[in-house]
Short mmCIF file of C-alpha atoms in Angstrom, two decimals:
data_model
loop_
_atom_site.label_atom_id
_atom_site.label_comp_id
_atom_site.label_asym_id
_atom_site.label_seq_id
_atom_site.Cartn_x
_atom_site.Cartn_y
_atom_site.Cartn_z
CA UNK A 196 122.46 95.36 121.40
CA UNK A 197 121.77 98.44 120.27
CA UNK A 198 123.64 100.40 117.87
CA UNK A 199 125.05 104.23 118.73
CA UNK A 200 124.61 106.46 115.31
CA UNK A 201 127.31 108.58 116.46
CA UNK A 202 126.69 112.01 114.37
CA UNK A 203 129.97 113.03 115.74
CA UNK A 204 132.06 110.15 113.89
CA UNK A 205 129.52 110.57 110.57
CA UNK A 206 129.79 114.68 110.79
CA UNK A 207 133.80 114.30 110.92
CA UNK A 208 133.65 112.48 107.83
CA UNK A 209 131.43 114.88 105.73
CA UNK A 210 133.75 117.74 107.06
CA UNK A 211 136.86 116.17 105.42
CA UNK A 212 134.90 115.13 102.17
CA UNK A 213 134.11 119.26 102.24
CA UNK A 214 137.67 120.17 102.83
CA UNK A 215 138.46 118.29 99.94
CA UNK A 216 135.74 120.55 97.74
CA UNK A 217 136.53 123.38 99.52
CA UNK A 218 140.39 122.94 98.18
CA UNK A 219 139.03 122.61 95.18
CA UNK A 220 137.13 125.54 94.64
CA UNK A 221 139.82 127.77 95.87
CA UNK A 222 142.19 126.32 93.06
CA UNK A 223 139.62 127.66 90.81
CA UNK A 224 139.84 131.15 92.79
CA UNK A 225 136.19 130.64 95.21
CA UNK A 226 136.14 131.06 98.68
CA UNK A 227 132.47 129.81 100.07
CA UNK A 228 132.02 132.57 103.05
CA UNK A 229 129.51 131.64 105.89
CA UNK A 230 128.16 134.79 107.33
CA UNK A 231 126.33 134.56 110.70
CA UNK A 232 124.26 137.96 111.99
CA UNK A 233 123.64 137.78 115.67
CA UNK A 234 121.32 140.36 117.63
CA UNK A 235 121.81 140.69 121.26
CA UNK A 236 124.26 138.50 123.29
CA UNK A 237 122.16 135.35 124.51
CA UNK A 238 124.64 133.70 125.98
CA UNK A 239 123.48 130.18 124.06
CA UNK A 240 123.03 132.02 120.91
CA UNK A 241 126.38 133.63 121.39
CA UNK A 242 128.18 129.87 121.57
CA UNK A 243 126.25 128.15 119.03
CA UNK A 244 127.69 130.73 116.46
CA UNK A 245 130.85 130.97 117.80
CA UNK A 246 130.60 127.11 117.26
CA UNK A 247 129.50 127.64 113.22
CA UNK A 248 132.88 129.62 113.05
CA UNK A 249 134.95 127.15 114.30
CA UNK A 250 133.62 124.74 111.81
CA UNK A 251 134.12 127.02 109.05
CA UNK A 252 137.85 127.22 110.32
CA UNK A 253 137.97 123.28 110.31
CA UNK A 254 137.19 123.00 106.83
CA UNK A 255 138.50 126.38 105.09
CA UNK A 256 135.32 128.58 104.76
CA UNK A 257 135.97 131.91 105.06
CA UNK A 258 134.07 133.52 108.45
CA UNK A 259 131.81 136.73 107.96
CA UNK A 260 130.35 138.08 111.44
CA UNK A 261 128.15 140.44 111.84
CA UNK A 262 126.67 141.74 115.20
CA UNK A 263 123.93 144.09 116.59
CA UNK A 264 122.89 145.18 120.02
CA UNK A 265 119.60 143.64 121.59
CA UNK A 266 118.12 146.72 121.15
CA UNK A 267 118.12 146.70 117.49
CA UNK A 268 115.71 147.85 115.29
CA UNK A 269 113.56 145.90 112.67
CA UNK A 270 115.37 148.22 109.72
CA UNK A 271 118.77 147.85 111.29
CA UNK A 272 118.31 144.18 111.45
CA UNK A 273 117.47 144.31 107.48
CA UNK A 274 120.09 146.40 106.54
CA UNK A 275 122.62 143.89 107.95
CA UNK A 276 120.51 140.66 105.79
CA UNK A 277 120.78 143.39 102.74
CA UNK A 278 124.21 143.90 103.24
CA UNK A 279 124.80 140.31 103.48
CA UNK A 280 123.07 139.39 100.54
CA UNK A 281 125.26 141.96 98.35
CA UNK A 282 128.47 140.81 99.99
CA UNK A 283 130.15 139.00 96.93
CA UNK A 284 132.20 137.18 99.61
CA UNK A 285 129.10 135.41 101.70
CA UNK A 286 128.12 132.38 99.76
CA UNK A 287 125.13 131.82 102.79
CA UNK A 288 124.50 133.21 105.84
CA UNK A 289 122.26 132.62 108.66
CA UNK A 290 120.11 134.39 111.01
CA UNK A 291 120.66 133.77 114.57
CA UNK A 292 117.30 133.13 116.33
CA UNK A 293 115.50 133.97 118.29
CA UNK A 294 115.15 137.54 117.49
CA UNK A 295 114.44 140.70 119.99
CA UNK A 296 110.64 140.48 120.74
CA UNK A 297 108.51 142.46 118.55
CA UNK A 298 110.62 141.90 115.83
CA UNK A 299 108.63 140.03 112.79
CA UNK A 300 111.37 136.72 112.62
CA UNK A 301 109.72 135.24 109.70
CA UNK A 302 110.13 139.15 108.27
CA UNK A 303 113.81 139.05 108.06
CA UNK A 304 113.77 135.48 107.06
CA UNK A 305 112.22 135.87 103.95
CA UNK A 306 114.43 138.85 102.82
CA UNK A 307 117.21 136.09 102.64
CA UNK A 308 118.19 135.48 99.12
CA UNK A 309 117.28 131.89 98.64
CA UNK A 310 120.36 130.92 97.32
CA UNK A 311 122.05 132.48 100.28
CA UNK A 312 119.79 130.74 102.81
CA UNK A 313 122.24 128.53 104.66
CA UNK A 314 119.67 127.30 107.06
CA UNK A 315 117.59 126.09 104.20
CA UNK A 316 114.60 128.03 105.92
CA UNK A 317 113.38 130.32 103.49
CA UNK A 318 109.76 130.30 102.21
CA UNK A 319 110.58 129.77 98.44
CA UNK A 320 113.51 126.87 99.17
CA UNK A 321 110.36 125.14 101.75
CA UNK A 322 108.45 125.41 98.91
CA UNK A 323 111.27 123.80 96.38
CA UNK A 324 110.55 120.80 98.62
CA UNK A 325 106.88 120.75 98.66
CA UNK A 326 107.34 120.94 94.49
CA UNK A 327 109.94 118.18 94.30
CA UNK A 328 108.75 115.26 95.64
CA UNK A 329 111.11 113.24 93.45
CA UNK A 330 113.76 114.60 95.74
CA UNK A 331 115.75 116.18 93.25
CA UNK A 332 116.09 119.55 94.77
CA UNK A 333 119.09 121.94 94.22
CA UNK A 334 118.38 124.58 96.85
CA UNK A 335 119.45 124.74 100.32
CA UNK A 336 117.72 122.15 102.35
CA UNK A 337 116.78 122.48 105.89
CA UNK A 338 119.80 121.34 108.29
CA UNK A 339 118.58 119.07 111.06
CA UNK A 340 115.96 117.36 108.43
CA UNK A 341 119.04 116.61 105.96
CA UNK A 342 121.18 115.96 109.16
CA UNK A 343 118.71 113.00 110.15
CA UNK A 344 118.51 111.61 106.65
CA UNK A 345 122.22 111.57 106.16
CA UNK A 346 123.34 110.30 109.22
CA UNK A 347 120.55 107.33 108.90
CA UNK A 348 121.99 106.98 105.64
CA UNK A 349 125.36 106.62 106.64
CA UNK A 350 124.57 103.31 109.26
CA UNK A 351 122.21 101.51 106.46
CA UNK A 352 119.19 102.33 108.13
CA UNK A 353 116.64 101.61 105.04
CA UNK A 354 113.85 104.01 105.45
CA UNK A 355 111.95 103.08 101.99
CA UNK A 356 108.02 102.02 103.63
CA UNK A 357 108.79 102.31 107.37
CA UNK A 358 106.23 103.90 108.93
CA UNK A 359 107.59 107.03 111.23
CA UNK A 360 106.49 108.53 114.07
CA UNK A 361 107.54 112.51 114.41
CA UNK A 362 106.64 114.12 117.67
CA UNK A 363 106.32 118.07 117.31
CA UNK A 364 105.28 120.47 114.69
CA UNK A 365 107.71 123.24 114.75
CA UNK A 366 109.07 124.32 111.94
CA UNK A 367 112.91 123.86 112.15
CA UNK A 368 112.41 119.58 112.15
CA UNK A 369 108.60 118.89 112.42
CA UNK A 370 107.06 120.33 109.39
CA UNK A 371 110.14 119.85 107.51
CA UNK A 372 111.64 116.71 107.98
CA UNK A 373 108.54 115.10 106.64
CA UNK A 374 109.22 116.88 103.55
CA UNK A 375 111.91 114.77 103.45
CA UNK A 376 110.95 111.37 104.61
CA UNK A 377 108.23 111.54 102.07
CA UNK A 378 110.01 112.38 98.85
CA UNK A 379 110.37 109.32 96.86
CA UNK A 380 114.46 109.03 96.95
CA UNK A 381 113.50 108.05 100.86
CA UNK A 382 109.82 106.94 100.32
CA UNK A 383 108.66 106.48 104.19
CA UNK A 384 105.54 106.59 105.36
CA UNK A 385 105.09 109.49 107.87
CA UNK A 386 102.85 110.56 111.12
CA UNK A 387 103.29 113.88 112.38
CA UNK A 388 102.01 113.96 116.21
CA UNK A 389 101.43 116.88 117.86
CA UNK A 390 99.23 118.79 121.13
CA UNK A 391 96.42 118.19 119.17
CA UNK A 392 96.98 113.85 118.46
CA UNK A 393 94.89 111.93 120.51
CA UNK A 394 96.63 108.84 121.35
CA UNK A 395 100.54 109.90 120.92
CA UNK A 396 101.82 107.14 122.11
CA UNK A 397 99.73 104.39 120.15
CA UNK A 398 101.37 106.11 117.19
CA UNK A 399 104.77 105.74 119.12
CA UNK A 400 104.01 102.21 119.25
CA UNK A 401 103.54 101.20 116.06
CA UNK A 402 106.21 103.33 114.30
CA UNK A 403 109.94 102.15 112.87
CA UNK A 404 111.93 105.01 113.82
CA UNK A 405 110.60 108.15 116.20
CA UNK A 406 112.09 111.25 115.54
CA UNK A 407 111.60 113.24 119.04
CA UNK A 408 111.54 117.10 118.53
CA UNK A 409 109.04 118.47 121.19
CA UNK A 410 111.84 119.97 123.73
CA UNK A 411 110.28 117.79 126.77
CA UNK A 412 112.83 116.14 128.53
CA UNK A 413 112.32 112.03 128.50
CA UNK A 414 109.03 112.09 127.09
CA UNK A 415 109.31 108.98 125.15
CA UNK A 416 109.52 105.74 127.39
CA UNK A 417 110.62 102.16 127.04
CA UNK A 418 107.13 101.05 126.69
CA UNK A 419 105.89 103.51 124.19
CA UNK A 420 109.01 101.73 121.42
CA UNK A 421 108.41 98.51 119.41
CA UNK A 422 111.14 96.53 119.83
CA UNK A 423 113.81 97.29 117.09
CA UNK A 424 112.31 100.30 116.57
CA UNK A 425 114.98 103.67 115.12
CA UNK A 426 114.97 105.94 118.05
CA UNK A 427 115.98 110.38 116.93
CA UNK A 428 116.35 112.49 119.16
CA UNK A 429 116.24 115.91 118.70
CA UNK A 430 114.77 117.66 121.60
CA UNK A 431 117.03 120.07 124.48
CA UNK A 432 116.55 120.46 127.40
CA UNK A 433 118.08 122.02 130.62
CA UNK A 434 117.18 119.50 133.71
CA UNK A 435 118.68 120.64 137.03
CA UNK A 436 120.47 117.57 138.59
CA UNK A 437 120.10 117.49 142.16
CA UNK A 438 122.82 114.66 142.96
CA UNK A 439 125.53 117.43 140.71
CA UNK A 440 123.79 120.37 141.75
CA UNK A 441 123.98 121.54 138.44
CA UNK A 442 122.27 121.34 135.02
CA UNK A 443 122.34 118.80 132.15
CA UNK A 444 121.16 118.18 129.05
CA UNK A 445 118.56 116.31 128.49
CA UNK A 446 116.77 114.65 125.43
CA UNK A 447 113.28 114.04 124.56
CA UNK A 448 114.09 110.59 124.88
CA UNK A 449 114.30 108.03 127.91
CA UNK A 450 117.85 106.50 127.83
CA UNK A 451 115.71 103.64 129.16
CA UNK A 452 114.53 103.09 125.49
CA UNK A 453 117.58 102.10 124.28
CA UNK A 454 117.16 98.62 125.88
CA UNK A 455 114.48 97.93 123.31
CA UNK A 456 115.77 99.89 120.70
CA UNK A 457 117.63 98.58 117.20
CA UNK A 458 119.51 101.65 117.07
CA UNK A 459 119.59 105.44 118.71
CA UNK A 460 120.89 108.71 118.33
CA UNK A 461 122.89 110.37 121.68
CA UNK A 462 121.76 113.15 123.19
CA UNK A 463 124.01 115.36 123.05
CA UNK A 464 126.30 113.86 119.64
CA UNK A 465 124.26 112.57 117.38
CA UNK A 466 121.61 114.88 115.35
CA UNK A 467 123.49 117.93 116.69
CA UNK A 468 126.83 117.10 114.82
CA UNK A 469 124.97 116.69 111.52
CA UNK A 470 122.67 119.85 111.54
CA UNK A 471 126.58 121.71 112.28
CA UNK A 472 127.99 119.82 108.95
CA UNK A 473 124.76 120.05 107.07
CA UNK A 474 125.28 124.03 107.58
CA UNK A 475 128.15 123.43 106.00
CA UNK A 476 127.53 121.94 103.17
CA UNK A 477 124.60 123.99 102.39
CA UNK A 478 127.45 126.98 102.01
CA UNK A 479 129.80 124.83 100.26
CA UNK A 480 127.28 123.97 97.54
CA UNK A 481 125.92 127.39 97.09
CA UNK A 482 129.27 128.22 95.81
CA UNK A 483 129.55 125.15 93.84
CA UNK A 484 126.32 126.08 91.78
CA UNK A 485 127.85 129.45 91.49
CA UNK A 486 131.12 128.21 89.55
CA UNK A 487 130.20 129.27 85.67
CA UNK A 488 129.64 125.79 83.37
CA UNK A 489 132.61 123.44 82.70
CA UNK A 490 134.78 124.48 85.92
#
Protein backbone atom coordinates (compact mmCIF):
# COMPACT_ATOMS: atom_id res chain seq x y z
CA UNK A 1 0.00 0.00 0.00
CA UNK A 2 0.72 3.26 -0.29
CA UNK A 3 1.87 5.53 2.30
CA UNK A 4 -0.13 9.07 3.20
CA UNK A 5 2.76 11.89 4.00
CA UNK A 6 0.33 13.65 6.04
CA UNK A 7 1.85 17.42 6.16
CA UNK A 8 -0.79 18.03 8.68
CA UNK A 9 0.65 15.42 11.37
CA UNK A 10 4.53 16.53 10.22
CA UNK A 11 3.48 20.53 10.30
CA UNK A 12 1.97 19.94 13.99
CA UNK A 13 5.17 18.70 15.03
CA UNK A 14 7.47 21.53 13.70
CA UNK A 15 4.88 24.00 15.29
CA UNK A 16 5.52 22.61 18.82
CA UNK A 17 9.39 22.24 18.23
CA UNK A 18 8.87 26.34 17.38
CA UNK A 19 6.86 26.96 20.45
CA UNK A 20 9.54 25.59 22.29
CA UNK A 21 12.14 28.32 20.53
CA UNK A 22 9.72 30.75 20.54
CA UNK A 23 9.60 30.38 24.63
CA UNK A 24 12.89 30.64 24.48
CA UNK A 25 13.56 33.71 22.85
CA UNK A 26 11.04 35.55 24.85
CA UNK A 27 13.00 34.52 28.12
CA UNK A 28 15.75 36.35 26.54
CA UNK A 29 13.23 39.42 25.93
CA UNK A 30 12.47 38.66 21.66
CA UNK A 31 9.24 38.47 20.31
CA UNK A 32 9.55 37.17 16.43
CA UNK A 33 6.50 39.37 14.84
CA UNK A 34 5.00 38.08 11.48
CA UNK A 35 3.61 40.99 9.62
CA UNK A 36 1.26 40.25 6.68
CA UNK A 37 0.23 43.46 4.20
CA UNK A 38 -2.87 42.67 2.26
CA UNK A 39 -4.27 44.96 -0.67
CA UNK A 40 -7.82 44.63 -1.56
CA UNK A 41 -10.18 42.00 0.01
CA UNK A 42 -9.95 38.79 -2.32
CA UNK A 43 -11.91 36.80 -0.53
CA UNK A 44 -9.09 33.73 -0.81
CA UNK A 45 -6.39 36.11 -0.11
CA UNK A 46 -8.34 37.45 2.80
CA UNK A 47 -8.50 33.64 4.48
CA UNK A 48 -5.15 32.48 3.66
CA UNK A 49 -3.81 35.41 5.90
CA UNK A 50 -6.23 35.26 8.33
CA UNK A 51 -4.96 31.58 8.39
CA UNK A 52 -0.96 32.86 8.85
CA UNK A 53 -2.41 34.68 12.01
CA UNK A 54 -3.86 31.93 13.52
CA UNK A 55 -0.67 30.06 13.26
CA UNK A 56 1.26 32.77 14.69
CA UNK A 57 -1.31 32.56 17.69
CA UNK A 58 -0.63 28.69 17.89
CA UNK A 59 2.87 29.06 18.45
CA UNK A 60 3.37 32.63 20.25
CA UNK A 61 4.45 35.00 17.36
CA UNK A 62 3.33 38.19 17.78
CA UNK A 63 0.65 39.27 14.72
CA UNK A 64 1.35 42.61 12.73
CA UNK A 65 -1.54 43.40 10.06
CA UNK A 66 -1.52 45.75 7.81
CA UNK A 67 -4.28 46.50 5.17
CA UNK A 68 -4.96 48.69 2.06
CA UNK A 69 -7.90 49.21 -0.20
CA UNK A 70 -7.85 47.57 -3.80
CA UNK A 71 -7.45 50.75 -5.09
CA UNK A 72 -4.11 51.38 -3.73
CA UNK A 73 -1.43 53.01 -5.18
CA UNK A 74 2.10 51.65 -6.16
CA UNK A 75 3.71 54.36 -3.44
CA UNK A 76 1.10 53.57 -0.86
CA UNK A 77 1.78 49.95 -1.26
CA UNK A 78 5.69 50.82 -0.58
CA UNK A 79 5.21 52.92 2.16
CA UNK A 80 3.44 50.08 4.04
CA UNK A 81 6.78 47.39 2.95
CA UNK A 82 8.96 50.59 4.27
CA UNK A 83 7.15 50.85 7.27
CA UNK A 84 7.36 47.24 7.81
CA UNK A 85 10.85 46.93 7.30
CA UNK A 86 11.58 49.75 10.09
CA UNK A 87 9.11 48.18 12.49
CA UNK A 88 11.61 46.86 15.22
CA UNK A 89 8.74 44.50 16.17
CA UNK A 90 8.29 42.54 12.57
CA UNK A 91 10.97 39.95 12.44
CA UNK A 92 9.41 39.00 8.55
CA UNK A 93 6.61 39.87 6.81
CA UNK A 94 4.96 38.89 3.70
CA UNK A 95 3.29 40.32 0.80
CA UNK A 96 -0.04 39.06 0.00
CA UNK A 97 -0.30 38.27 -3.76
CA UNK A 98 -1.58 38.84 -6.18
CA UNK A 99 -1.37 42.50 -6.28
CA UNK A 100 -3.95 45.21 -7.94
CA UNK A 101 -3.20 45.03 -11.74
CA UNK A 102 -0.77 47.46 -12.96
CA UNK A 103 1.03 47.29 -9.97
CA UNK A 104 4.87 46.08 -10.65
CA UNK A 105 4.62 42.73 -7.97
CA UNK A 106 8.15 41.87 -8.39
CA UNK A 107 8.60 45.95 -7.57
CA UNK A 108 7.46 45.71 -4.07
CA UNK A 109 9.02 42.38 -3.66
CA UNK A 110 12.37 43.38 -3.96
CA UNK A 111 12.05 46.41 -1.55
CA UNK A 112 11.68 43.60 1.16
CA UNK A 113 14.64 43.57 3.38
CA UNK A 114 16.07 40.17 2.80
CA UNK A 115 16.32 39.31 6.17
CA UNK A 116 12.71 40.24 6.61
CA UNK A 117 11.55 38.18 3.61
CA UNK A 118 9.36 35.57 5.25
CA UNK A 119 8.33 34.06 2.00
CA UNK A 120 11.93 33.47 1.16
CA UNK A 121 11.11 35.21 -2.30
CA UNK A 122 13.36 37.95 -2.59
CA UNK A 123 15.86 38.33 -5.47
CA UNK A 124 19.10 38.43 -3.30
CA UNK A 125 17.87 35.31 -0.79
CA UNK A 126 16.99 33.30 -4.63
CA UNK A 127 20.24 34.16 -5.36
CA UNK A 128 21.80 32.89 -1.76
CA UNK A 129 20.56 29.58 -3.20
CA UNK A 130 21.88 29.69 -6.62
CA UNK A 131 25.48 30.60 -4.65
CA UNK A 132 25.20 27.79 -2.11
CA UNK A 133 24.94 24.74 -3.64
CA UNK A 134 26.44 23.03 -0.59
CA UNK A 135 23.12 23.83 0.99
CA UNK A 136 24.38 25.74 3.73
CA UNK A 137 22.26 28.77 3.40
CA UNK A 138 21.23 31.07 6.34
CA UNK A 139 18.62 33.25 4.64
CA UNK A 140 15.03 32.74 4.35
CA UNK A 141 14.27 29.92 2.05
CA UNK A 142 11.34 29.66 -0.14
CA UNK A 143 8.24 27.98 1.80
CA UNK A 144 6.57 25.31 -0.31
CA UNK A 145 10.24 24.22 -1.73
CA UNK A 146 11.50 23.77 2.07
CA UNK A 147 7.91 22.47 2.88
CA UNK A 148 8.45 19.50 0.28
CA UNK A 149 11.97 18.76 1.43
CA UNK A 150 11.06 18.64 5.05
CA UNK A 151 8.08 16.80 5.00
CA UNK A 152 9.94 14.06 2.58
CA UNK A 153 12.45 14.23 5.14
CA UNK A 154 10.36 13.54 7.91
CA UNK A 155 8.86 9.85 6.27
CA UNK A 156 12.60 8.69 5.16
CA UNK A 157 12.04 9.35 1.72
CA UNK A 158 15.93 9.30 0.52
CA UNK A 159 16.15 11.71 -2.29
CA UNK A 160 20.17 11.49 -2.75
CA UNK A 161 20.31 10.34 -6.98
CA UNK A 162 16.56 9.94 -7.66
CA UNK A 163 15.80 11.35 -10.65
CA UNK A 164 12.63 13.95 -10.31
CA UNK A 165 10.18 14.99 -12.41
CA UNK A 166 8.76 18.79 -11.65
CA UNK A 167 5.83 19.84 -13.73
CA UNK A 168 5.56 23.80 -13.98
CA UNK A 169 7.91 26.67 -14.03
CA UNK A 170 6.45 29.27 -11.86
CA UNK A 171 8.32 30.77 -9.58
CA UNK A 172 6.80 30.10 -6.08
CA UNK A 173 7.76 25.91 -6.45
CA UNK A 174 9.04 25.36 -10.07
CA UNK A 175 12.11 27.38 -10.41
CA UNK A 176 12.78 27.10 -6.85
CA UNK A 177 12.36 23.86 -5.55
CA UNK A 178 15.01 22.65 -7.90
CA UNK A 179 17.26 24.92 -6.17
CA UNK A 180 16.74 22.74 -3.59
CA UNK A 181 16.65 19.23 -4.83
CA UNK A 182 19.94 19.97 -6.42
CA UNK A 183 22.07 21.28 -3.60
CA UNK A 184 24.31 18.61 -2.46
CA UNK A 185 22.77 18.12 1.31
CA UNK A 186 19.74 16.51 -1.00
CA UNK A 187 21.78 15.68 -4.19
CA UNK A 188 18.76 14.60 -6.70
CA UNK A 189 18.83 14.65 -10.02
CA UNK A 190 16.18 17.08 -11.44
CA UNK A 191 13.84 17.66 -14.74
CA UNK A 192 11.93 20.69 -14.88
CA UNK A 193 8.89 20.16 -17.49
CA UNK A 194 7.08 22.77 -18.70
CA UNK A 195 4.56 24.16 -22.00
CA UNK A 196 7.49 24.05 -23.87
CA UNK A 197 8.71 19.88 -22.99
CA UNK A 198 7.96 17.74 -25.64
CA UNK A 199 7.11 14.47 -24.27
CA UNK A 200 5.87 15.40 -20.50
CA UNK A 201 4.81 12.42 -19.69
CA UNK A 202 7.87 10.16 -20.85
CA UNK A 203 9.65 12.30 -18.26
CA UNK A 204 6.70 11.43 -15.82
CA UNK A 205 7.51 7.98 -16.49
CA UNK A 206 10.77 7.57 -15.72
CA UNK A 207 11.01 9.85 -12.64
CA UNK A 208 11.16 8.76 -8.62
CA UNK A 209 9.04 11.32 -7.19
CA UNK A 210 6.79 14.04 -9.38
CA UNK A 211 6.29 17.14 -7.82
CA UNK A 212 2.92 18.50 -9.61
CA UNK A 213 2.70 22.39 -9.56
CA UNK A 214 0.95 23.39 -12.90
CA UNK A 215 -2.67 24.28 -11.28
CA UNK A 216 -4.47 21.68 -13.80
CA UNK A 217 -6.72 19.63 -12.04
CA UNK A 218 -5.77 15.62 -12.42
CA UNK A 219 -3.27 16.07 -14.95
CA UNK A 220 -1.05 13.35 -13.90
CA UNK A 221 -2.59 9.76 -14.47
CA UNK A 222 -2.02 6.24 -13.24
CA UNK A 223 -0.22 5.38 -16.32
CA UNK A 224 2.07 8.30 -16.60
CA UNK A 225 3.78 6.88 -12.64
CA UNK A 226 6.41 4.10 -12.38
CA UNK A 227 5.38 1.95 -9.96
CA UNK A 228 6.76 3.06 -6.48
CA UNK A 229 7.24 6.18 -7.75
CA UNK A 230 6.97 9.62 -4.81
CA UNK A 231 3.89 11.34 -5.95
CA UNK A 232 3.74 15.86 -4.70
CA UNK A 233 1.19 17.52 -5.23
CA UNK A 234 1.03 20.97 -5.24
CA UNK A 235 -1.39 22.25 -7.71
CA UNK A 236 -5.27 24.01 -6.74
CA UNK A 237 -7.84 23.90 -8.27
CA UNK A 238 -11.62 24.79 -8.07
CA UNK A 239 -13.65 21.82 -10.00
CA UNK A 240 -17.44 22.28 -9.86
CA UNK A 241 -18.97 18.91 -8.71
CA UNK A 242 -22.07 18.22 -10.37
CA UNK A 243 -23.29 15.17 -8.07
CA UNK A 244 -22.73 18.16 -4.79
CA UNK A 245 -23.57 20.95 -6.85
CA UNK A 246 -20.83 22.67 -5.48
CA UNK A 247 -17.05 23.16 -5.79
CA UNK A 248 -14.00 21.17 -4.61
CA UNK A 249 -10.62 21.16 -4.55
CA UNK A 250 -8.82 19.54 -6.71
CA UNK A 251 -5.07 18.53 -7.20
CA UNK A 252 -2.88 18.24 -10.11
CA UNK A 253 -2.85 14.76 -9.40
CA UNK A 254 -5.23 11.70 -10.27
CA UNK A 255 -6.19 10.04 -6.91
CA UNK A 256 -6.10 7.09 -9.32
CA UNK A 257 -2.21 7.25 -9.05
CA UNK A 258 -2.05 6.35 -5.75
CA UNK A 259 -2.73 2.67 -6.65
CA UNK A 260 0.73 2.56 -8.18
CA UNK A 261 2.27 4.89 -6.06
CA UNK A 262 5.02 4.13 -3.00
CA UNK A 263 3.89 7.09 -1.28
CA UNK A 264 1.69 10.52 -1.89
CA UNK A 265 0.96 13.74 -0.62
CA UNK A 266 -3.13 14.69 -0.04
CA UNK A 267 -4.59 17.21 -1.71
CA UNK A 268 -5.69 19.31 0.38
CA UNK A 269 -3.15 18.32 3.81
CA UNK A 270 -0.11 17.55 2.78
CA UNK A 271 2.30 20.30 1.01
CA UNK A 272 -0.16 22.98 2.19
CA UNK A 273 0.47 22.34 6.01
CA UNK A 274 4.23 22.60 5.52
CA UNK A 275 4.49 25.81 3.30
CA UNK A 276 2.04 27.32 6.61
CA UNK A 277 4.90 25.99 9.20
CA UNK A 278 7.76 26.69 6.89
CA UNK A 279 6.38 30.49 7.09
CA UNK A 280 6.88 30.05 10.36
CA UNK A 281 9.96 29.11 10.87
CA UNK A 282 11.38 31.39 8.38
CA UNK A 283 10.14 34.27 11.10
CA UNK A 284 11.25 32.35 13.99
CA UNK A 285 14.82 32.11 12.66
CA UNK A 286 15.11 35.62 11.50
CA UNK A 287 14.90 36.50 15.06
CA UNK A 288 17.15 33.81 16.11
CA UNK A 289 20.05 35.24 13.86
CA UNK A 290 19.14 38.53 15.32
CA UNK A 291 19.93 37.51 19.10
CA UNK A 292 23.62 39.27 19.66
CA UNK A 293 26.55 36.28 20.07
CA UNK A 294 26.49 33.95 23.13
CA UNK A 295 22.57 34.30 23.92
Amino acid sequence: MSIKLDGKAVSARIKEDLRERVARLKEQGVVPGLGTLLVGSDPGSVKYVAGKHADCEEVGIRSIKRELPENATFEQIAQAVRELNDDPECTGFIVQMPLPKGVDSNAIIGMIDPAKDADGMHPYNLGELVLHVRGDVITPMPCTPRGIIELLKAYGIDLNGKEVCVLGRGITVGRTIGLLLASRGVNATVTLCHTGTKDVRDHMRRADVIVAAMGVAGFVKPEDVKEGAVLVDVGVSRVFDEEAGRYRIKGDIDKDCRERCGAYTPNPGGVGPMTRAMLLANVVEAAERGLPAGM
